[in-house]
Coordinates of C-alpha atoms in Angstrom, one line a residue:
M62 CA -50.6 21.8 -26.9
S63 CA -52.7 21.5 -23.8
V64 CA -51.3 18.0 -23.3
Q65 CA -47.8 19.3 -23.5
V66 CA -48.6 22.1 -21.0
S67 CA -50.2 19.6 -18.7
Y68 CA -47.2 17.4 -18.8
K69 CA -44.9 20.3 -17.9
K70 CA -47.1 21.2 -15.0
Q71 CA -47.1 17.7 -13.7
S72 CA -43.3 17.5 -14.0
L73 CA -43.0 20.8 -12.1
I74 CA -45.5 19.7 -9.4
F75 CA -43.5 16.5 -9.0
V76 CA -40.2 18.3 -8.7
L77 CA -41.6 20.8 -6.2
G78 CA -43.3 18.0 -4.3
L79 CA -40.0 16.1 -4.2
L80 CA -38.1 19.2 -3.0
I81 CA -40.7 19.8 -0.3
F82 CA -40.5 16.1 0.8
L83 CA -36.7 16.2 0.9
S84 CA -36.7 19.5 2.8
A85 CA -39.2 18.0 5.4
V86 CA -37.0 14.9 5.8
E87 CA -33.9 17.1 6.3
I88 CA -35.6 19.2 8.9
I89 CA -36.7 16.1 10.8
F90 CA -33.2 14.6 10.6
R91 CA -31.6 17.8 11.7
S92 CA -33.8 17.8 14.7
Y93 CA -32.9 14.2 15.4
D94 CA -29.2 15.0 14.9
Y95 CA -29.3 17.7 17.4
F96 CA -30.3 15.3 20.2
E97 CA -28.3 12.3 18.7
P98 CA -25.0 13.6 17.4
N99 CA -23.3 11.6 14.7
C100 CA -20.6 10.2 16.9
R101 CA -20.8 6.8 18.6
F102 CA -17.8 7.6 20.9
I103 CA -19.7 10.3 22.9
E104 CA -21.8 7.5 24.4
S105 CA -18.6 6.3 26.2
D106 CA -18.1 6.5 29.9
V107 CA -15.0 8.6 29.0
Y108 CA -17.4 11.4 28.4
A109 CA -19.8 10.8 31.3
E110 CA -18.9 14.1 33.0
I111 CA -18.9 16.3 29.8
S112 CA -21.9 18.4 28.9
F113 CA -24.1 17.5 25.9
D114 CA -23.2 20.7 24.1
L115 CA -19.5 20.0 24.4
K116 CA -20.0 16.5 23.2
R117 CA -21.8 17.8 20.2
D118 CA -19.1 20.3 19.5
I119 CA -16.4 17.6 19.6
C120 CA -18.5 15.4 17.3
I121 CA -18.9 18.2 14.7
G122 CA -15.3 19.1 14.8
N123 CA -14.1 15.6 14.3
D124 CA -16.5 15.1 11.4
K125 CA -15.7 18.4 9.6
V126 CA -11.9 18.6 9.8
V127 CA -10.4 18.1 6.3
W128 CA -7.1 16.7 5.1
N129 CA -5.5 16.0 1.8
N130 CA -5.0 12.4 0.9
S131 CA -1.9 12.1 -1.2
P132 CA 0.3 13.3 0.2
L133 CA -1.4 13.2 3.6
Y134 CA -1.6 16.6 5.4
L135 CA -4.1 18.7 7.2
I136 CA -5.7 21.5 5.2
P137 CA -4.6 24.8 6.9
D138 CA -6.8 27.4 8.5
Q139 CA -9.7 25.3 9.9
H140 CA -11.5 26.5 12.9
F141 CA -14.2 24.7 14.9
K142 CA -15.3 25.1 18.5
T143 CA -13.0 22.4 19.8
I144 CA -10.4 22.1 17.0
N145 CA -8.2 24.7 15.4
V146 CA -5.8 24.0 12.5
N147 CA -3.3 26.8 12.1
S148 CA -2.0 28.4 8.9
D149 CA 0.9 25.9 8.7
G150 CA -1.5 22.9 8.8
F151 CA -0.9 21.8 12.5
R152 CA -3.5 21.6 15.2
G153 CA -3.2 24.3 17.7
D154 CA -1.9 27.9 17.9
E155 CA 0.2 29.6 15.2
L156 CA 3.9 28.6 15.2
Q157 CA 6.4 30.8 16.9
N158 CA 9.1 32.6 14.8
N159 CA 12.2 31.8 16.8
P160 CA 11.7 29.3 19.6
D161 CA 14.6 28.3 21.7
Y162 CA 13.8 24.6 21.1
R163 CA 11.2 23.1 18.7
I164 CA 9.6 19.7 19.2
F165 CA 7.3 17.9 16.8
I166 CA 5.1 15.1 18.0
I167 CA 4.0 12.9 15.1
G168 CA 1.3 10.3 14.8
G169 CA -2.2 9.6 13.7
S170 CA -5.6 10.5 15.1
T171 CA -4.5 9.8 18.7
I172 CA -1.8 12.5 18.5
F173 CA -4.1 14.8 16.5
G174 CA -6.6 14.4 19.4
A175 CA -9.7 12.8 18.0
G176 CA -12.2 13.1 20.8
S177 CA -10.3 15.8 22.8
T178 CA -12.3 18.6 24.3
S179 CA -9.9 21.3 23.1
D180 CA -6.5 21.8 21.4
S181 CA -4.9 22.2 24.9
T182 CA -6.2 18.8 26.1
T183 CA -4.5 16.8 23.3
I184 CA -1.3 14.9 24.1
S185 CA 0.8 17.7 22.7
G186 CA -1.3 20.3 24.6
Y187 CA -0.7 18.7 27.9
L188 CA 3.0 18.2 27.0
Q189 CA 3.4 21.9 26.2
E190 CA 2.0 22.8 29.6
K191 CA 4.4 20.5 31.4
I192 CA 7.4 21.6 29.5
S193 CA 6.6 25.3 29.8
T194 CA 6.2 24.9 33.6
Q195 CA 9.5 23.0 33.9
F196 CA 11.5 25.5 31.7
P197 CA 10.0 29.0 32.3
K198 CA 13.1 30.7 31.1
Y199 CA 13.1 29.0 27.7
N200 CA 10.7 29.2 24.8
I201 CA 10.2 25.5 24.0
E202 CA 7.6 24.9 21.4
I203 CA 5.6 21.6 21.1
I204 CA 3.9 21.2 17.7
N205 CA 1.1 18.8 17.1
A206 CA 1.9 17.1 13.8
G207 CA -0.8 14.4 14.2
I208 CA -3.1 13.6 11.2
P209 CA -6.0 11.2 11.2
K210 CA -5.2 8.1 9.2
A211 CA -1.4 8.7 9.4
Y212 CA 1.0 5.8 9.7
S213 CA 4.7 5.3 9.2
F214 CA 4.8 5.8 5.5
T215 CA 2.8 9.0 5.5
E216 CA 4.5 10.2 8.7
S217 CA 8.0 9.7 7.4
N218 CA 7.1 11.5 4.2
L219 CA 5.6 14.4 6.2
I220 CA 8.9 14.7 8.1
K221 CA 11.1 14.6 4.9
N222 CA 8.9 16.8 2.8
K223 CA 7.6 19.4 5.4
L224 CA 8.8 19.1 9.0
L225 CA 12.5 19.4 8.3
E226 CA 11.9 22.8 6.8
Y227 CA 10.9 24.0 10.3
N228 CA 14.4 23.1 11.7
P229 CA 13.2 20.7 14.5
D230 CA 15.3 19.9 17.5
L231 CA 13.4 16.8 18.5
L232 CA 11.0 14.5 16.7
I233 CA 8.7 12.3 18.9
I234 CA 7.1 9.5 16.9
Y235 CA 4.1 8.0 18.6
D236 CA 2.4 5.3 16.5
G237 CA 2.1 1.6 15.9
W238 CA -1.7 1.1 15.9
N239 CA -2.4 2.3 12.3
D240 CA 0.5 0.4 11.0
L241 CA -0.8 -2.8 12.6
I242 CA -4.3 -2.5 11.1
N243 CA -3.4 -1.1 7.7
D244 CA -3.3 -3.4 4.6
Y245 CA 0.2 -4.4 3.5
E246 CA -0.8 -4.1 -0.1
H247 CA -1.7 -0.4 0.4
Y248 CA 1.2 0.6 2.5
Q249 CA 2.3 3.3 0.0
D250 CA -1.2 4.6 -0.5
S251 CA -2.0 7.7 1.7
G252 CA -5.0 8.4 3.8
D253 CA -8.4 7.1 2.6
Y254 CA -7.2 4.9 -0.2
K255 CA -10.6 3.2 -0.5
L256 CA -13.1 5.1 -2.7
M257 CA -15.9 4.3 -0.3
D258 CA -13.9 5.9 2.6
Q259 CA -13.4 9.0 0.5
I260 CA -17.1 9.2 -0.3
I261 CA -18.1 8.7 3.4
R262 CA -15.7 11.5 4.4
L263 CA -17.1 13.9 1.8
I264 CA -20.7 13.2 3.0
R265 CA -19.8 13.8 6.6
Q266 CA -18.1 17.1 5.7
G267 CA -21.2 18.4 3.9
D268 CA -24.0 20.5 5.3
Y269 CA -26.7 18.0 4.3
V270 CA -27.6 15.9 7.4
T271 CA -29.8 13.2 5.9
P272 CA -27.1 11.1 4.2
T273 CA -24.8 11.5 7.2
L274 CA -27.5 10.1 9.5
L275 CA -28.2 7.2 7.1
L276 CA -24.5 6.3 7.2
K277 CA -24.6 6.5 11.0
W278 CA -27.5 4.1 11.2
Y279 CA -25.8 1.7 8.7
F280 CA -22.5 1.6 10.6
N281 CA -24.2 1.3 13.9
Y282 CA -26.2 -1.7 12.6
Q283 CA -23.1 -3.3 11.3
H284 CA -21.3 -2.7 14.7
D285 CA -24.2 -4.1 16.7
N286 CA -24.7 -7.2 14.5
I287 CA -21.1 -8.3 14.2
N288 CA -19.8 -10.0 17.3
I289 CA -16.1 -10.0 16.5
I290 CA -14.3 -8.1 13.8
S291 CA -11.5 -10.6 13.2
F292 CA -7.9 -9.3 12.8
N293 CA -6.1 -10.3 9.6
P294 CA -2.4 -11.0 10.4
S295 CA -1.5 -11.5 6.7
N296 CA 2.0 -10.2 5.9
I297 CA 2.5 -9.0 9.5
E298 CA 6.3 -9.6 9.4
Q299 CA 6.6 -7.5 6.2
K300 CA 4.4 -4.7 7.8
V301 CA 6.7 -4.6 10.8
S302 CA 9.8 -4.4 8.5
L303 CA 8.2 -1.5 6.6
W304 CA 7.5 0.3 9.8
S305 CA 11.0 -0.2 11.2
D306 CA 12.7 0.7 7.9
A307 CA 10.6 4.0 7.7
W308 CA 12.0 5.1 11.1
L309 CA 15.5 3.9 10.4
D310 CA 15.4 6.1 7.3
I311 CA 14.4 9.1 9.4
C312 CA 16.9 8.4 12.1
N313 CA 19.7 8.2 9.5
L314 CA 18.9 11.9 8.7
Q315 CA 19.6 13.1 12.3
S316 CA 23.2 14.1 11.7
E317 CA 22.6 15.9 8.4
Y318 CA 19.7 17.9 9.7
D319 CA 20.8 18.2 13.4
F320 CA 17.8 16.8 15.2
K321 CA 17.0 13.9 17.6
T322 CA 14.4 11.2 17.2
V323 CA 12.4 9.3 19.9
I324 CA 10.2 6.4 18.7
M325 CA 7.3 5.3 21.0
I326 CA 4.9 2.4 20.6
Q327 CA 1.4 3.6 21.6
P328 CA -1.0 1.7 23.8
I329 CA -4.2 0.1 22.5
V330 CA -7.0 -1.5 24.4
G331 CA -5.7 -4.6 26.2
T332 CA -2.0 -4.0 26.0
G333 CA 0.0 -3.9 29.2
N334 CA -1.7 -5.1 32.4
K335 CA -4.5 -2.6 32.7
F336 CA -7.6 -3.8 34.4
L337 CA -10.2 -3.4 31.7
S338 CA -13.5 -1.7 32.5
P339 CA -16.7 -3.5 31.2
E340 CA -16.8 -1.0 28.3
E341 CA -13.2 -1.7 27.4
Q342 CA -13.7 -5.4 27.7
Q343 CA -16.4 -5.0 25.0
Y344 CA -13.9 -3.3 22.7
F345 CA -11.3 -5.9 23.5
L346 CA -13.6 -8.7 22.4
H347 CA -15.3 -6.9 19.5
Y348 CA -12.1 -5.8 17.8
D349 CA -10.3 -9.1 18.3
H350 CA -7.6 -7.7 20.5
E351 CA -6.5 -11.1 21.8
S352 CA -5.1 -11.7 18.3
K353 CA -4.3 -8.1 17.5
N354 CA -2.2 -7.5 20.6
R355 CA -0.3 -10.8 20.1
Y356 CA 0.9 -9.5 16.7
Y357 CA 1.4 -6.0 18.0
Q358 CA 4.2 -7.4 20.1
L359 CA 6.3 -7.7 16.9
Y360 CA 6.5 -3.9 16.7
A361 CA 7.8 -3.7 20.2
D362 CA 10.3 -6.4 19.3
A363 CA 11.7 -4.2 16.6
L364 CA 12.6 -1.4 19.0
P365 CA 16.1 -2.6 19.9
K366 CA 17.1 -2.4 16.2
L367 CA 15.8 1.2 16.0
N368 CA 17.5 2.1 19.3
S369 CA 20.9 1.5 17.8
I370 CA 20.4 4.4 15.4
C371 CA 17.6 6.6 16.8
T372 CA 18.1 8.8 19.9
A373 CA 15.8 6.6 22.0
T374 CA 12.9 4.2 21.8
Y375 CA 10.2 3.4 24.3
D376 CA 7.3 1.0 24.6
L377 CA 4.3 2.8 26.1
R378 CA 1.8 -0.1 25.8
N379 CA 1.6 -0.4 29.6
V380 CA 1.2 3.3 30.3
F381 CA -2.3 2.7 31.8
D382 CA -1.5 -0.3 34.0
S383 CA -2.2 1.5 37.3
F384 CA -5.7 2.8 36.2
S385 CA -8.9 0.8 36.4
E386 CA -11.4 3.4 35.1
T387 CA -12.5 3.6 31.4
I388 CA -9.8 5.3 29.4
F389 CA -10.3 4.0 25.9
Y390 CA -13.5 4.9 24.0
D391 CA -12.8 2.4 21.2
S392 CA -10.0 0.2 20.1
G393 CA -7.3 2.7 20.7
H394 CA -8.5 6.3 21.1
V395 CA -8.6 7.9 24.5
G396 CA -10.1 11.1 26.0
D397 CA -8.5 14.0 27.8
F398 CA -7.6 12.0 30.9
G399 CA -5.8 9.4 28.8
N400 CA -4.0 12.1 26.9
E401 CA -2.7 13.6 30.1
I402 CA -1.4 10.3 31.3
I403 CA 0.4 9.7 28.1
A404 CA 1.8 13.3 28.0
E405 CA 3.2 12.8 31.5
K406 CA 5.0 9.6 30.4
I407 CA 6.4 11.2 27.3
Y408 CA 7.5 14.2 29.5
E409 CA 9.4 11.8 31.7
K410 CA 11.2 10.2 28.8
I411 CA 12.2 13.3 26.9
I412 CA 13.2 15.6 29.8
P413 CA 16.9 14.3 29.9
I414 CA 17.2 14.9 26.2
I415 CA 15.9 18.5 26.5
I416 CA 18.1 19.3 29.5
K417 CA 21.2 18.1 27.6
D418 CA 20.3 20.1 24.5
I419 CA 19.3 23.5 25.9
P420 CA 22.1 25.9 27.2
N421 CA 22.6 26.1 30.9

């Protein structure tokens, strides 16, 4: 009897000791995480003039935002210090009831605004500001329909299954990068199709800091010890065809649903003739953009075919040509300054369409 009691006491002491140890580790790691937030991108020169607290808030928001995988859509009603997802599942303010003109801008994390300091400094946020200033007498609404991980398959499904219900007047498609890097075999799989990616996302969204930091150290080790992440061009022609066909399918719906469509190829590091900063040169080499950008040209080559059916198509790969400062904080994401430049270019392209559509 005494042996059994002793065994139970030992087990209880062991469990209590383990809990105390794990709690101590968690406290230490939380302290570390406060001074070293779990986002590599905030070390970029893009964020050199931003306060530490704001960097941390950006990092937390990007880690915590949640989306459904299949079909891919943002979970509504999420609110963080730098990110707000409204009740309809779009980043930004609540939608208006009866706008005079409604524009959706559709894309992946670059449109969503990964790394933006606020909802208003995303591409759609800057575009809304410019449009509202130009047309003060009209209620023109710009809606951010960007979702991290989105590409042509998930974006076209989002349009057909959700966005058309909101009676859009204009759809702006801003993508290319995610289609370029996604696997051909998984084209019809939404979001995080790899089990490991789903597990990582769940860990980052949890409140327990220890496993998140361990993941950070692991991926930083990988990043620092792999000189070049080679681009795999397998099935690139088929991938371009799938991308093109997805947007032809959407553009063929224009007459039936009374909307217009503009397709835009987004810039990634090394496209166009931008003078790359030392930081951007590192991304260019590390992510094998010499190969990647060569095959990216095939997406631009497909634009004339789309232009015959869609309202308009534009190649924005050279949008940063006149800027020498660091704009990219990785292979394709940009900060507020880059977002504003892109918004200005989109504004220039769509103004003639809006002027023609709205009443005089």
